[in-house]
Each structure stands twice: as C-alpha cells, then as structure tokens.
Coordinates of C-alpha atoms and ligand atoms in Angstrom, one line a residue:
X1 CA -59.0 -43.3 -49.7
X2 CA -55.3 -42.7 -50.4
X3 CA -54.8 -40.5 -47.1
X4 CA -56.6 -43.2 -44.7
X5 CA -53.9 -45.6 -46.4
X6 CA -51.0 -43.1 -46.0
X7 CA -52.9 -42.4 -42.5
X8 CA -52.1 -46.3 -42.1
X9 CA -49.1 -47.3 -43.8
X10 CA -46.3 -46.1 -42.3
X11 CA -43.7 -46.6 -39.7
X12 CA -45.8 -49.4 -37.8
X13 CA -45.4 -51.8 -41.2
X14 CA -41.6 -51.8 -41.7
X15 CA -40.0 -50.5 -38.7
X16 CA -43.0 -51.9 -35.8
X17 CA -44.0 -55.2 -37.3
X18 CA -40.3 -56.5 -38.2
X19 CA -39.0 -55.9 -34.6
X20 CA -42.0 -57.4 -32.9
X21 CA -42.6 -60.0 -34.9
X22 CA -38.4 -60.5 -34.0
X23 CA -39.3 -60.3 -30.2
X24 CA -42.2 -62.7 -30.6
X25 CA -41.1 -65.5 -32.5
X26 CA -41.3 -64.3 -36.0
X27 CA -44.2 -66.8 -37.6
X28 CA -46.2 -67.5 -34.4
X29 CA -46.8 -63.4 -34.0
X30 CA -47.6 -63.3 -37.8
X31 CA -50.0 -65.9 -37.3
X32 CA -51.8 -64.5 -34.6
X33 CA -51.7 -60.6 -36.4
X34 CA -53.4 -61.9 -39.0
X35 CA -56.2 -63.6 -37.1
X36 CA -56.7 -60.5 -35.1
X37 CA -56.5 -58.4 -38.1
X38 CA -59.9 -60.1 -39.4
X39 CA -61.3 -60.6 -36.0
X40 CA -60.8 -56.8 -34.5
X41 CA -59.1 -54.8 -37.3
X42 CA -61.3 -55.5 -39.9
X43 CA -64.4 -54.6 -37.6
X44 CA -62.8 -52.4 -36.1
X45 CA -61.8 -49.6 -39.1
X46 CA -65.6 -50.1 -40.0
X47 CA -66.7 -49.1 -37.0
X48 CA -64.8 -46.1 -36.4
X49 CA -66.4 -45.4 -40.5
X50 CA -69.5 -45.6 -39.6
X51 CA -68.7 -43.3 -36.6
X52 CA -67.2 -40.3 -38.8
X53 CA -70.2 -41.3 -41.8
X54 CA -72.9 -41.4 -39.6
X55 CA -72.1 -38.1 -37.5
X56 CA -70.0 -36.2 -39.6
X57 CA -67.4 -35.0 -36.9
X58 CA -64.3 -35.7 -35.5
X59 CA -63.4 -37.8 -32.4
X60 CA -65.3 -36.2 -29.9
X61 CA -67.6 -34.7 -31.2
X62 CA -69.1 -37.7 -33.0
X63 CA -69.9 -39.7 -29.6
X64 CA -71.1 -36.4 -28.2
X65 CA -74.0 -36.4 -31.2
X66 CA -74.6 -39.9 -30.9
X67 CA -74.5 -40.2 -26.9
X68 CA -75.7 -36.7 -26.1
X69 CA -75.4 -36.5 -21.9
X70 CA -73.4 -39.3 -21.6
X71 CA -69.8 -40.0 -21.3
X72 CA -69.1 -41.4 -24.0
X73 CA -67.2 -38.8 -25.4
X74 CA -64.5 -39.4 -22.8
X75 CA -63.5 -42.2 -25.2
X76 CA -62.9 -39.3 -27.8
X77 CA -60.5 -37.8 -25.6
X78 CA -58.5 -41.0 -24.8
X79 CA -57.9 -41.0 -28.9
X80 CA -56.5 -37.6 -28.2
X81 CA -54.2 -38.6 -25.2
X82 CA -53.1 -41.6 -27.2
X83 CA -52.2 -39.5 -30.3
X84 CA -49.8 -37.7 -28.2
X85 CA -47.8 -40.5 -26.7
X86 CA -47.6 -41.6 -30.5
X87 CA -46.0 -38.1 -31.8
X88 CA -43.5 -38.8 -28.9
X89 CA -41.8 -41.6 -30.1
X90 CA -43.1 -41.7 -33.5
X91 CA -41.1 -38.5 -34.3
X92 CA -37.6 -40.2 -33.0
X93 CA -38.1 -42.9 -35.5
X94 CA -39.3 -40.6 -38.2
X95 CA -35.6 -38.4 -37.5
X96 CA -34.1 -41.8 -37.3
X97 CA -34.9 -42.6 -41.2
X98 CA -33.9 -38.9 -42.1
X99 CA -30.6 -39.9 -40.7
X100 CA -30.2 -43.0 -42.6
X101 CA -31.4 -41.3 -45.9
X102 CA -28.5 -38.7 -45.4
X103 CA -26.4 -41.7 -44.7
X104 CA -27.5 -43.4 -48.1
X105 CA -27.4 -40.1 -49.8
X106 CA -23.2 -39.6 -49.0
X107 CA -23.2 -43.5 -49.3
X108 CA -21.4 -43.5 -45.5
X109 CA -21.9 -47.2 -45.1
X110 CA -20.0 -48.5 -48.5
X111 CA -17.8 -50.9 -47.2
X112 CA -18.4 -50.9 -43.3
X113 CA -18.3 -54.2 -41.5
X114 CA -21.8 -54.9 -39.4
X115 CA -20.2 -54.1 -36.2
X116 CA -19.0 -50.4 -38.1
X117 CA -22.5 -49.8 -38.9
X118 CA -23.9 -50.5 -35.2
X119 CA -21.0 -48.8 -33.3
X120 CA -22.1 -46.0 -35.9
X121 CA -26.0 -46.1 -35.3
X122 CA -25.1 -46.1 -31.4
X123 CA -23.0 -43.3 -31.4
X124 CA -25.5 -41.1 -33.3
X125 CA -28.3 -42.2 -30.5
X126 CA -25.8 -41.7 -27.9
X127 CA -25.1 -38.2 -29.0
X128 CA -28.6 -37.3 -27.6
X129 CA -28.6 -34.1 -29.3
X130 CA -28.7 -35.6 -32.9
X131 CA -32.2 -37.5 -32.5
X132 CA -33.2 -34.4 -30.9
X133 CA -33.0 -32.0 -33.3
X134 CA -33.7 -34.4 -36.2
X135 CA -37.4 -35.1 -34.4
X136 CA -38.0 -31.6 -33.8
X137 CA -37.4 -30.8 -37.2
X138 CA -39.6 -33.5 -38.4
X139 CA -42.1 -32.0 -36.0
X140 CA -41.7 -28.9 -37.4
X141 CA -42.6 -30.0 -41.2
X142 CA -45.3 -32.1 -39.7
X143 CA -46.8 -28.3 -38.3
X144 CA -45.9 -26.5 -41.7
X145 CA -48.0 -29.4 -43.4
X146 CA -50.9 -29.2 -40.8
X147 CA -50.7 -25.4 -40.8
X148 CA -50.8 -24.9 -44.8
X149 CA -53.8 -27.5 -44.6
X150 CA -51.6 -29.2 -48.1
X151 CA -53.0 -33.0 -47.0
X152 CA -54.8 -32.5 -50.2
X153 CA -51.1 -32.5 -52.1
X154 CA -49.3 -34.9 -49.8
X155 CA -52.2 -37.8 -50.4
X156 CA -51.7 -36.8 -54.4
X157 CA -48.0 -38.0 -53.7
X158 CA -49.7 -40.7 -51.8
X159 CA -51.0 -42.3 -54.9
X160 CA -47.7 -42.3 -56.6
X161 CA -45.6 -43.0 -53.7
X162 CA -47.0 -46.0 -52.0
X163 CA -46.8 -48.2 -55.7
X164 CA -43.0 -47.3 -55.6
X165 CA -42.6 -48.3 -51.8
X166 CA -44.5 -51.7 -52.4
X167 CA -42.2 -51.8 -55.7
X168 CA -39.1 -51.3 -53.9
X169 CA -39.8 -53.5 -51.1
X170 CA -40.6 -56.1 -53.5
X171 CA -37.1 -55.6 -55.0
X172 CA -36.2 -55.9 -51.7
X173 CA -37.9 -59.3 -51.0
X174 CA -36.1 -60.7 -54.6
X175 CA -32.2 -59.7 -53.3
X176 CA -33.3 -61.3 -50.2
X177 CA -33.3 -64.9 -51.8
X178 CA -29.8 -64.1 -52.7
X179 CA -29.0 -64.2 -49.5
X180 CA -27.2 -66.7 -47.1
X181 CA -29.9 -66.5 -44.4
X182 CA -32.6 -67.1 -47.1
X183 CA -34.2 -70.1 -46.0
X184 CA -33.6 -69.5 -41.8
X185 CA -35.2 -66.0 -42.0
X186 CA -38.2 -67.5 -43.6
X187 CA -38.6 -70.6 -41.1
X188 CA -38.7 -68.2 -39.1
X189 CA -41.2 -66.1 -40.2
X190 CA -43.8 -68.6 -41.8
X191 CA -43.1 -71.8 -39.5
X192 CA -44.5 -71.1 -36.1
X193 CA -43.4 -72.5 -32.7
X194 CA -46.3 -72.0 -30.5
X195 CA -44.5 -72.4 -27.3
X196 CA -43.3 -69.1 -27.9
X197 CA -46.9 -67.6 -27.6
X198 CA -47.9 -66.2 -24.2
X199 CA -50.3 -63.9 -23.1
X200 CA -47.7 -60.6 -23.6
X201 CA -47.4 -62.0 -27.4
X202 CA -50.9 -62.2 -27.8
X203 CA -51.1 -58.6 -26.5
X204 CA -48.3 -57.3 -28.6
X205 CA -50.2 -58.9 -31.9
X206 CA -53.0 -56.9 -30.9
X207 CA -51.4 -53.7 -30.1
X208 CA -49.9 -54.2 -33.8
X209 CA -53.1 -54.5 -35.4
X210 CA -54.5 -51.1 -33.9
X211 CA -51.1 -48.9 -34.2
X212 CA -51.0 -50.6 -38.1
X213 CA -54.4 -49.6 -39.1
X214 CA -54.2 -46.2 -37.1
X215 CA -57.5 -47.6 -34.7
X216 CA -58.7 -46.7 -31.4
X217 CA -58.2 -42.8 -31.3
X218 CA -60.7 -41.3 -33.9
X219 CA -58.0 -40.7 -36.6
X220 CA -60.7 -42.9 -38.3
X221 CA -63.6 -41.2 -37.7
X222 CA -62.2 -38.0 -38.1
X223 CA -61.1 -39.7 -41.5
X224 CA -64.6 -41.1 -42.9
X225 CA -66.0 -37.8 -41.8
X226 CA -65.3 -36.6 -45.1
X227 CA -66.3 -39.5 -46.8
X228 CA -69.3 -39.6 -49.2
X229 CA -72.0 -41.5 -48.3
X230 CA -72.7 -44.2 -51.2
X231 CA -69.4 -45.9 -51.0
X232 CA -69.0 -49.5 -50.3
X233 CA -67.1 -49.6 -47.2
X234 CA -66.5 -53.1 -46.8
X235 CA -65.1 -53.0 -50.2
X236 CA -62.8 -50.2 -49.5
X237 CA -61.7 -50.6 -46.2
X238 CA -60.8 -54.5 -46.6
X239 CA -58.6 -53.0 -49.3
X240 CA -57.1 -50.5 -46.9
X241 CA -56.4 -53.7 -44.7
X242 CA -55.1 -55.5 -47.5
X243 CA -52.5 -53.6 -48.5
X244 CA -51.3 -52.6 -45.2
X245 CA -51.0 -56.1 -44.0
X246 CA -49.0 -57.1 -47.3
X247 CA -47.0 -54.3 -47.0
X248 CA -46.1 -55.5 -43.3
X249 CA -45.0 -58.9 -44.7
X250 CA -43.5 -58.3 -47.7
X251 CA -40.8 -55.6 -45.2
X252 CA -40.9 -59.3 -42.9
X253 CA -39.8 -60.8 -46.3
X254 CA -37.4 -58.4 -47.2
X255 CA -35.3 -57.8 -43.7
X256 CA -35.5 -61.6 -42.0
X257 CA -33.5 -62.9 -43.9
X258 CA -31.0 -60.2 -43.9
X259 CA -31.0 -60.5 -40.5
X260 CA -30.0 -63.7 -40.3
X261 CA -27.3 -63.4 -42.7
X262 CA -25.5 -60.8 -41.1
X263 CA -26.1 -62.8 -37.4
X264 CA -28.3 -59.6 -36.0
X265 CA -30.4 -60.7 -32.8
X266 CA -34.0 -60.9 -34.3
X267 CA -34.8 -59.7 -31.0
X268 CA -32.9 -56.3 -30.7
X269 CA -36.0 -54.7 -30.1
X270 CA -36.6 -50.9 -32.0
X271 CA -33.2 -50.6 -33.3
X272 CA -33.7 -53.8 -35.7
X273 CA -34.3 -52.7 -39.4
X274 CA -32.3 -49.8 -38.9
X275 CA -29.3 -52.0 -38.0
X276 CA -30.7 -54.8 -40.9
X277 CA -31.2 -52.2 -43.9
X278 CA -27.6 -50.6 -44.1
X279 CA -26.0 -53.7 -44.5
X280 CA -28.6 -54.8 -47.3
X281 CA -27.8 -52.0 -49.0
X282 CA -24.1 -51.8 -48.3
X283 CA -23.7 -55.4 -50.4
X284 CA -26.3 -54.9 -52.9
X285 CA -25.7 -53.9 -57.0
X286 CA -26.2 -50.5 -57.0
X287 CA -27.8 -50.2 -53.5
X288 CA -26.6 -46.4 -52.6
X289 CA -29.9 -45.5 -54.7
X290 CA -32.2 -48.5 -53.5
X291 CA -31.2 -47.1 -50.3
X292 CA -31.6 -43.2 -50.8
X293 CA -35.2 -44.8 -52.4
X294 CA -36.3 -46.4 -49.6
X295 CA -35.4 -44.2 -46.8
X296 CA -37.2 -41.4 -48.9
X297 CA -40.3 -43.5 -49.4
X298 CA -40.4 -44.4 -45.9
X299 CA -39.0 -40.7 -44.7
X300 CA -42.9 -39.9 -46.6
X301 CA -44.6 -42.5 -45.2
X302 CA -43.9 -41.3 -41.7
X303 CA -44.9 -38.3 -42.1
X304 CA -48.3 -39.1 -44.0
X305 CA -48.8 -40.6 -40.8
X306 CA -47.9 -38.3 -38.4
X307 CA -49.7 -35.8 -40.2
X308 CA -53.3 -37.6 -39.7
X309 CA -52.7 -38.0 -36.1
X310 CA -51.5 -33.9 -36.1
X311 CA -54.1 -32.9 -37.9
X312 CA -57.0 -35.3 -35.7
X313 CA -55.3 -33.3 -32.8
X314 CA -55.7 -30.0 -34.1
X315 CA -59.4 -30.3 -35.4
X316 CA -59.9 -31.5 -31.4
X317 CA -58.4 -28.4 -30.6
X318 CA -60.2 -25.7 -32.7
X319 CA -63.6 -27.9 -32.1
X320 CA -63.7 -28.5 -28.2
X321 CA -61.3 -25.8 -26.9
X322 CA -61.7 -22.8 -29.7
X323 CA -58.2 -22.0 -30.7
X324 CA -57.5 -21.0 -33.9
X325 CA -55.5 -23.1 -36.4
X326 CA -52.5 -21.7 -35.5
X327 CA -52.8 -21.2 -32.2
X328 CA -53.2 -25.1 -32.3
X329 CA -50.9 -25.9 -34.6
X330 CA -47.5 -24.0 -32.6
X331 CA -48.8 -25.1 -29.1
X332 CA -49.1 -29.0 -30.5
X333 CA -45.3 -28.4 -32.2
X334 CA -44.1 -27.0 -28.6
X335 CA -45.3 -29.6 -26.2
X336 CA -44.6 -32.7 -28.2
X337 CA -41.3 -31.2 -29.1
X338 CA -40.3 -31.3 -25.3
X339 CA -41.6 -35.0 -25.4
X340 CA -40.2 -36.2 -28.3
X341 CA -36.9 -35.0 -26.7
X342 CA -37.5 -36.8 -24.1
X343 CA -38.1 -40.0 -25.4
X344 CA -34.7 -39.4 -27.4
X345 CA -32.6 -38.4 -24.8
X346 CA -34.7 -41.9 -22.4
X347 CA -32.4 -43.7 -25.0
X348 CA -29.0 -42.5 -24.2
X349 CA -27.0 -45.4 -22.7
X350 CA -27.5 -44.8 -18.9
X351 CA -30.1 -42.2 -19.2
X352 CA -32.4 -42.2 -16.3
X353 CA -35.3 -41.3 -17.8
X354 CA -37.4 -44.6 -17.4
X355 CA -39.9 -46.2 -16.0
X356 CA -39.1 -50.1 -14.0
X357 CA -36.8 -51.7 -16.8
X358 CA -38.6 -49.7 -19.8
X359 CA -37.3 -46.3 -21.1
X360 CA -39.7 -43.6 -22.1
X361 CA -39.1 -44.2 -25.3
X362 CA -40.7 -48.2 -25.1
X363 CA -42.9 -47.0 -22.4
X364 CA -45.2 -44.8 -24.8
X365 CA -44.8 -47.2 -27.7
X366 CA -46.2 -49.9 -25.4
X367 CA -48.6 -47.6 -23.6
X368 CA -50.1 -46.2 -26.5
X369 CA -50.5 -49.4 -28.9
X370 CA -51.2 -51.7 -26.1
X371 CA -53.2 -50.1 -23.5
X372 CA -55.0 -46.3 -25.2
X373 CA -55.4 -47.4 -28.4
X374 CA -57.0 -51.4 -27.7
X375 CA -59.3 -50.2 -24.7
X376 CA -60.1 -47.2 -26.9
X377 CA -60.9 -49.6 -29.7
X378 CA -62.9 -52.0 -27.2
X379 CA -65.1 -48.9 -26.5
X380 CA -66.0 -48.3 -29.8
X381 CA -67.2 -51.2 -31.3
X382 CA -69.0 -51.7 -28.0
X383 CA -70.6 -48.1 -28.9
X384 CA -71.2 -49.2 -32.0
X385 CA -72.6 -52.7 -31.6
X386 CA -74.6 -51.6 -28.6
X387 CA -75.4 -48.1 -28.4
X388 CA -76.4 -47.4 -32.4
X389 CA -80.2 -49.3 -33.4
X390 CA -79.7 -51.9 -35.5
X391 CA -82.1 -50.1 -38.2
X392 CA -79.4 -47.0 -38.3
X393 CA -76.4 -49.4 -38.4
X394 CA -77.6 -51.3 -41.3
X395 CA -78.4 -47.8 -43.3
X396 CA -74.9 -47.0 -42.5
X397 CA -73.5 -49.6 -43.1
X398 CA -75.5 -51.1 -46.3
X399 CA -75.2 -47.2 -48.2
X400 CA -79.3 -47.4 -47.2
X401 CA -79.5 -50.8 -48.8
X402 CA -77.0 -50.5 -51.7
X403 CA -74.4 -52.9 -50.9
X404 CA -73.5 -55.8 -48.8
X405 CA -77.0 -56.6 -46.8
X406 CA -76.6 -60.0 -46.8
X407 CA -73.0 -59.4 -44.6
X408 CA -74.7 -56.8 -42.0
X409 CA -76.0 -59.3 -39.6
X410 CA -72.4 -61.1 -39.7
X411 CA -70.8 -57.8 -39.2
X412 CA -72.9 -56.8 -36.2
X413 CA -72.5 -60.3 -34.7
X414 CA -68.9 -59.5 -34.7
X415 CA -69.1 -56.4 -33.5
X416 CA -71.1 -57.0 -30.7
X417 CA -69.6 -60.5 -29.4
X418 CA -66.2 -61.6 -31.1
X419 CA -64.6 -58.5 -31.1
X420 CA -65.3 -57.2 -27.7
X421 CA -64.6 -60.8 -26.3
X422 CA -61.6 -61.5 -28.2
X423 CA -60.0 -58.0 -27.0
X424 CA -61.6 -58.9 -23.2
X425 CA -60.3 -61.9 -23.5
X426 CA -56.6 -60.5 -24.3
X427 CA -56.4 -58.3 -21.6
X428 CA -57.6 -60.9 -18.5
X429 CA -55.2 -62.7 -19.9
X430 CA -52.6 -60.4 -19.6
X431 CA -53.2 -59.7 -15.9
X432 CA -53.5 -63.0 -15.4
X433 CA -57.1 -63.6 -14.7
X434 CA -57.0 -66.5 -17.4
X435 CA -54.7 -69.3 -18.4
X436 CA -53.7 -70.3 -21.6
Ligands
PFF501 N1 -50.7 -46.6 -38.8 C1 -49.5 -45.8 -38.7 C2 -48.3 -46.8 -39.0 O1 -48.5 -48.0 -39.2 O2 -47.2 -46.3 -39.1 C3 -49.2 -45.2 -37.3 C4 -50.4 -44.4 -36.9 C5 -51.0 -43.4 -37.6 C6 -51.0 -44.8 -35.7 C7 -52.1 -42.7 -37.2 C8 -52.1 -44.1 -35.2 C9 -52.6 -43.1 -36.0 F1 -53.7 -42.5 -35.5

C-alpha cells in the first residue's frame, strides 16, 4: 500500500497539477479533475489491480496470460514506451528540486526581489549543463535504488514521510491566508469560469488524472501483483485516490495564492512552483527550514516515483528480453540519461531541439500523459470490462465474495460504458470530431 501511494504521489501533485490547473483556469480544471478522477481514475487503478491480482505478473506478461495469441500484450509494451518518455522529463524536474533544496539549504534566496529569483532560476536552466548533470545524477540513485532492490526501505520512509509532506503543505496552506493574494488565488481556484473549458482543457484534466495516479502503463499491475488476495480493494485504492487528490489541492492551496501575491503569471507553464515556492519561503518566519523541508520531502517523493516506473521497466526487461538485473538496470540509466539531457538542454533559451512550437521537454510531458498513458488506460478497462467473464471479475474483484458485491455490477457498468465513453468522448473531441 505505501509504495503504490509513493508510486502515485509525487511530482505530478505539486509541481503538474499547480501549473496546469494555472494554464487551464485554475477552478474550472479542478472541477473537471475531480469528475474524471471518479469517472476514469477510480475505475481505472481497479482495473489495472485486478490485472496484477488476477495474473500475478507484470505489464506484459499479465495480458499475455489472460489474452494468450492475441495482441493484447502490445498494450503492455505501450506502458513501457510511455514509462520512458516519463523518466525523460521527470528526471529534469526531479534535479530541478535538488537544486532548490541546495538553494534552501545555503539560504541563497534570503532577501532576493521576485525578479532576483527568476533571473536566478533562468540562468541555472540556461546553463544547460547544470540540469544535466543534476538529472543524471538523480538517474543514477534512481539505478542504485532499483539495482540494490531497497524499495522495501524506501516505502518504510514512505510511511513516515508522506504524513510530514501533507504536514508541511498544510503549514503551507495556513501562511498562505497571510498573504495579500489570499482571497484572488482562491477565486481562482474554487470559482470556475467555464468559458475557459475547451476540448485541450478537458484533455489536459484527463492526462492529469492518469500521470497523478501512475495509470495506463502497468506500473499498476506490476504493483497489485504482489498484492494478497483478501484485501478490499475498493477500500484501499479509493484511499490511495484520496490522498493523492488532497494532496494535489492542498499544494493548489498553498501556491495560488502566493502566486498572486507576488504577480507571477498563473500561466507560466512548468516553471511555476519553482518560481512561487522561493519567494514563500524567502518572507516566511523561519522559512530557510520549511524550505530545506519541503524540497527534501518532495526531492523523496520524486524519486519514490521514478523508482516504480524504473523498476516496472526493469522487471519488463529481465521477463520478455532475459537480461539480468544489472544488465537492465545500466542500459535503462544509459539511454534515458541521453534523453533526459536532452529534454534539459530542449529548454535552453533558443535551443533547437523542438517539435512545431513545443520543446522536447513539453513534447513528452504532453505525449506521455495525454496520448500513451489515456489510450493505454482506454485499453485496459476495455480488457477488463470486455475480455475478463463476469464470473472471474466479480471473484476478483469481491475477494471471492468477501467484500463489496452489492458495488460489482456498478463497477462493471462503469467499466464497460462510462469510462471507455468518457475517455472516447475526450479524444474526438480533441480532433475535432465533436463540439462542445
Ligand atoms: N504519479 C506520479 C506523480 O504524480 O508524480 C508520476 C508517475 C509515477 C507516473 C509512476 C507514472 C508512473 F508510472
């Protein structure tokens, strides 16, 4: 339980779902994450545990017991292709916080003006070689982790850990009504202005809701593969939802209004709680140690994170291709060490390394969330709702008859119709086969 919530809190709650929510009008995009989160998340981690409990492998190999002679496993392999674009940029971010935890730790931001702190934050991305070896390095402890196989410690950390993140981001939320911008930043987080929904919005809500809760690639199933078999999952997993969607609002809480008192675009895009949280801490009593805190906790975070996608990669690695652990393990750190670079260096003021008007960087972030991980999703609770017999999805999914058998046909209706059609939906939308 405490690695698939370290597996989905992470990066996506208080560095992803602030700057979106920023890009898409603050409370309309919360309003429509949270719908999707009970519509498609919700289904959507049960799913992908009743993948992992009924099978007992990983990604691919789950479909290809389920679905032997069929294709199916093909969706297995998208997880795997979508894990990688992940690492890519996930990693940049990940150095990013190690930066600002250095910063908190020499206290370089005590007394710098907002403009000081940006010039400063662009000069370190600009440097190219800074994010660079910052990612690697996180890489590199990321491949020590999965190498050493110490999960076992990190989740143990987990348990202590993620009380003292929500703890601190509390604290967060209560210096945050001390603030000037108090009242604007939570208008515009709570009181939604649904002009400002259109079909890209919608698709970025959902995107959020798979990258939050770690859905669509088998980290999942991989995951629940370990799990034992009487637990209640609704019970557990809407408690893994829980307190990764509170945790996402409760970082909206604590940086909106910030943002709005020290006049930051809510729409700067990735850069925005890393231009928001220095000056938080810069004016706060004795925030030099709420900061080194938090960037620590969230420095943790990522990597509890990373390391389930790392280590979902590596089992596909030793299972379908027969390398040894490390065999996988240093050619995983070599090739996404080249990619993470190159997402780093894509943000260099006038780098050429993009795509139309997106950098690398955005270009995975978008392709992965947006496109893998959703279509990936779509598959699977199509697999699930359609390709399992309704007598084995109910002993799955009841713990043979223990718990929740009055919800079963609910959660089958949903996983056959709503959730397929509300992702379907999403997507014509997008390409503009339907109008809003
Ligand atoms: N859920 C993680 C976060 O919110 O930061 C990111 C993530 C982890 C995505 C694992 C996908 C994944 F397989």
């Amino acid at each position: 339980m405490m690695a698939i919530v370290g597996s989905a809190v992470g990066l996506g709650n208080i560095w992803r779902f602030p700057y979106l929510a920023g890009m898409n009008g603050g409370a309309a995009f919360l309003l429509l994450y949270l719908g999707l989160i009970l519509l498609v998340g919700l289904p959507m981690i049960l799913s992908e545990f009743i993948l992992g409990r009924a099978t007992h492998r990983g990604a691919v190999g789950s479909f290809k017991q389920l679905a032997p002679r069929s294709r199916w496993y093909l969706v297995g392999y998208m997880g795997v292709a979508a894990g990688f674009c992940i690492l890519g940029f996930y990693s940049v971010i990940a150095g990013w916080s190690v930066r600002f935890l250095y910063d908190a730790v020499v206290n370089a931001h005590a007394g710098l003006s907002q403009e000081e702190i940006t010039a400063g934050f662009n000069a370190f991305k600009n440097s190219g070689w800074q994010p660079i070896l910052l990612s690697t390095g996180f890489l590199g402890l990321t491949a020590l982790v999965v190498f050493k196989g110490v999960e076992k410690g990190v989740e143990r950390w987990n348990k202590i850990l993620m009380p003292l993140l929500i703890g601190i981001l509390l604290v967060l939320c209560v210096n945050s009504l001390t603030l000037e911008g108090f009242r604007e930043g939570m208008t515009f987080l709570f009181r939604p202005d649904f002009s400002k929904i259109t079909a890209n919005t919608v698709l970025d809500a959902l995107g959020q809701v798979f990258f939050t809760l770690s859905l669509g690639m088998g980290v999942m199933i991989t995951y629940s593969s370990y799990v034992v078999k009487s637990e209640n999952m609704l019970r557990s997993k809407g408690i893994v939802v829980l307190i990764d969607t509170s945790i996402a609002i409760i970082a909206g809480i604590a940086i909106f209004p910030a943002v709005f008192t020290f006049q930051i675009n809510p729409t700067e895009g990735p850069d925005l709680i890393f231009l928001t949280l220095p000056n938080i801490f810069a004016r706060m009593a004795g925030g030099q140690y709420v900061g080194i805190l938090f960037f620590l906790l969230i420095t943790i975070a990522a990597l509890t994170s990373i390391v389930s996608i790392f280590e979902m990669m590596t089992n596909y690695l030793m299972e379908e291709l027969k390398m040894t652990r490390r065999r996988a393990v240093w050619w995983l750190f070599g090739t996404l060490s080249v990619l993470s670079a190159l997402c780093a260096q894509s943000q260099v003021e006038g780098s050429g390394l993009r795509i139309g008007n997106l950098n690398v960087f955005d270009l995975l972030d978008l392709l992965s969330a947006n496109y893998l991980m959703t279509v990936g999703g779509l598959l699977i609770v199509l697999f699930v709702g359609w390709h399992i017999s309704e007598k084995r999805l109910r002993r799955v999914f009841t713990s043979n008859g223990r718990y929740n058998n009055r919800l079963f046909p609910v959660f089958r209706f949903v996983v056959r119709y709503l959730s397929p059609v509300a992702v379907a939906v999403i997507f014509l939308s997008k390409i503009g086969l339907i109008r809003g």
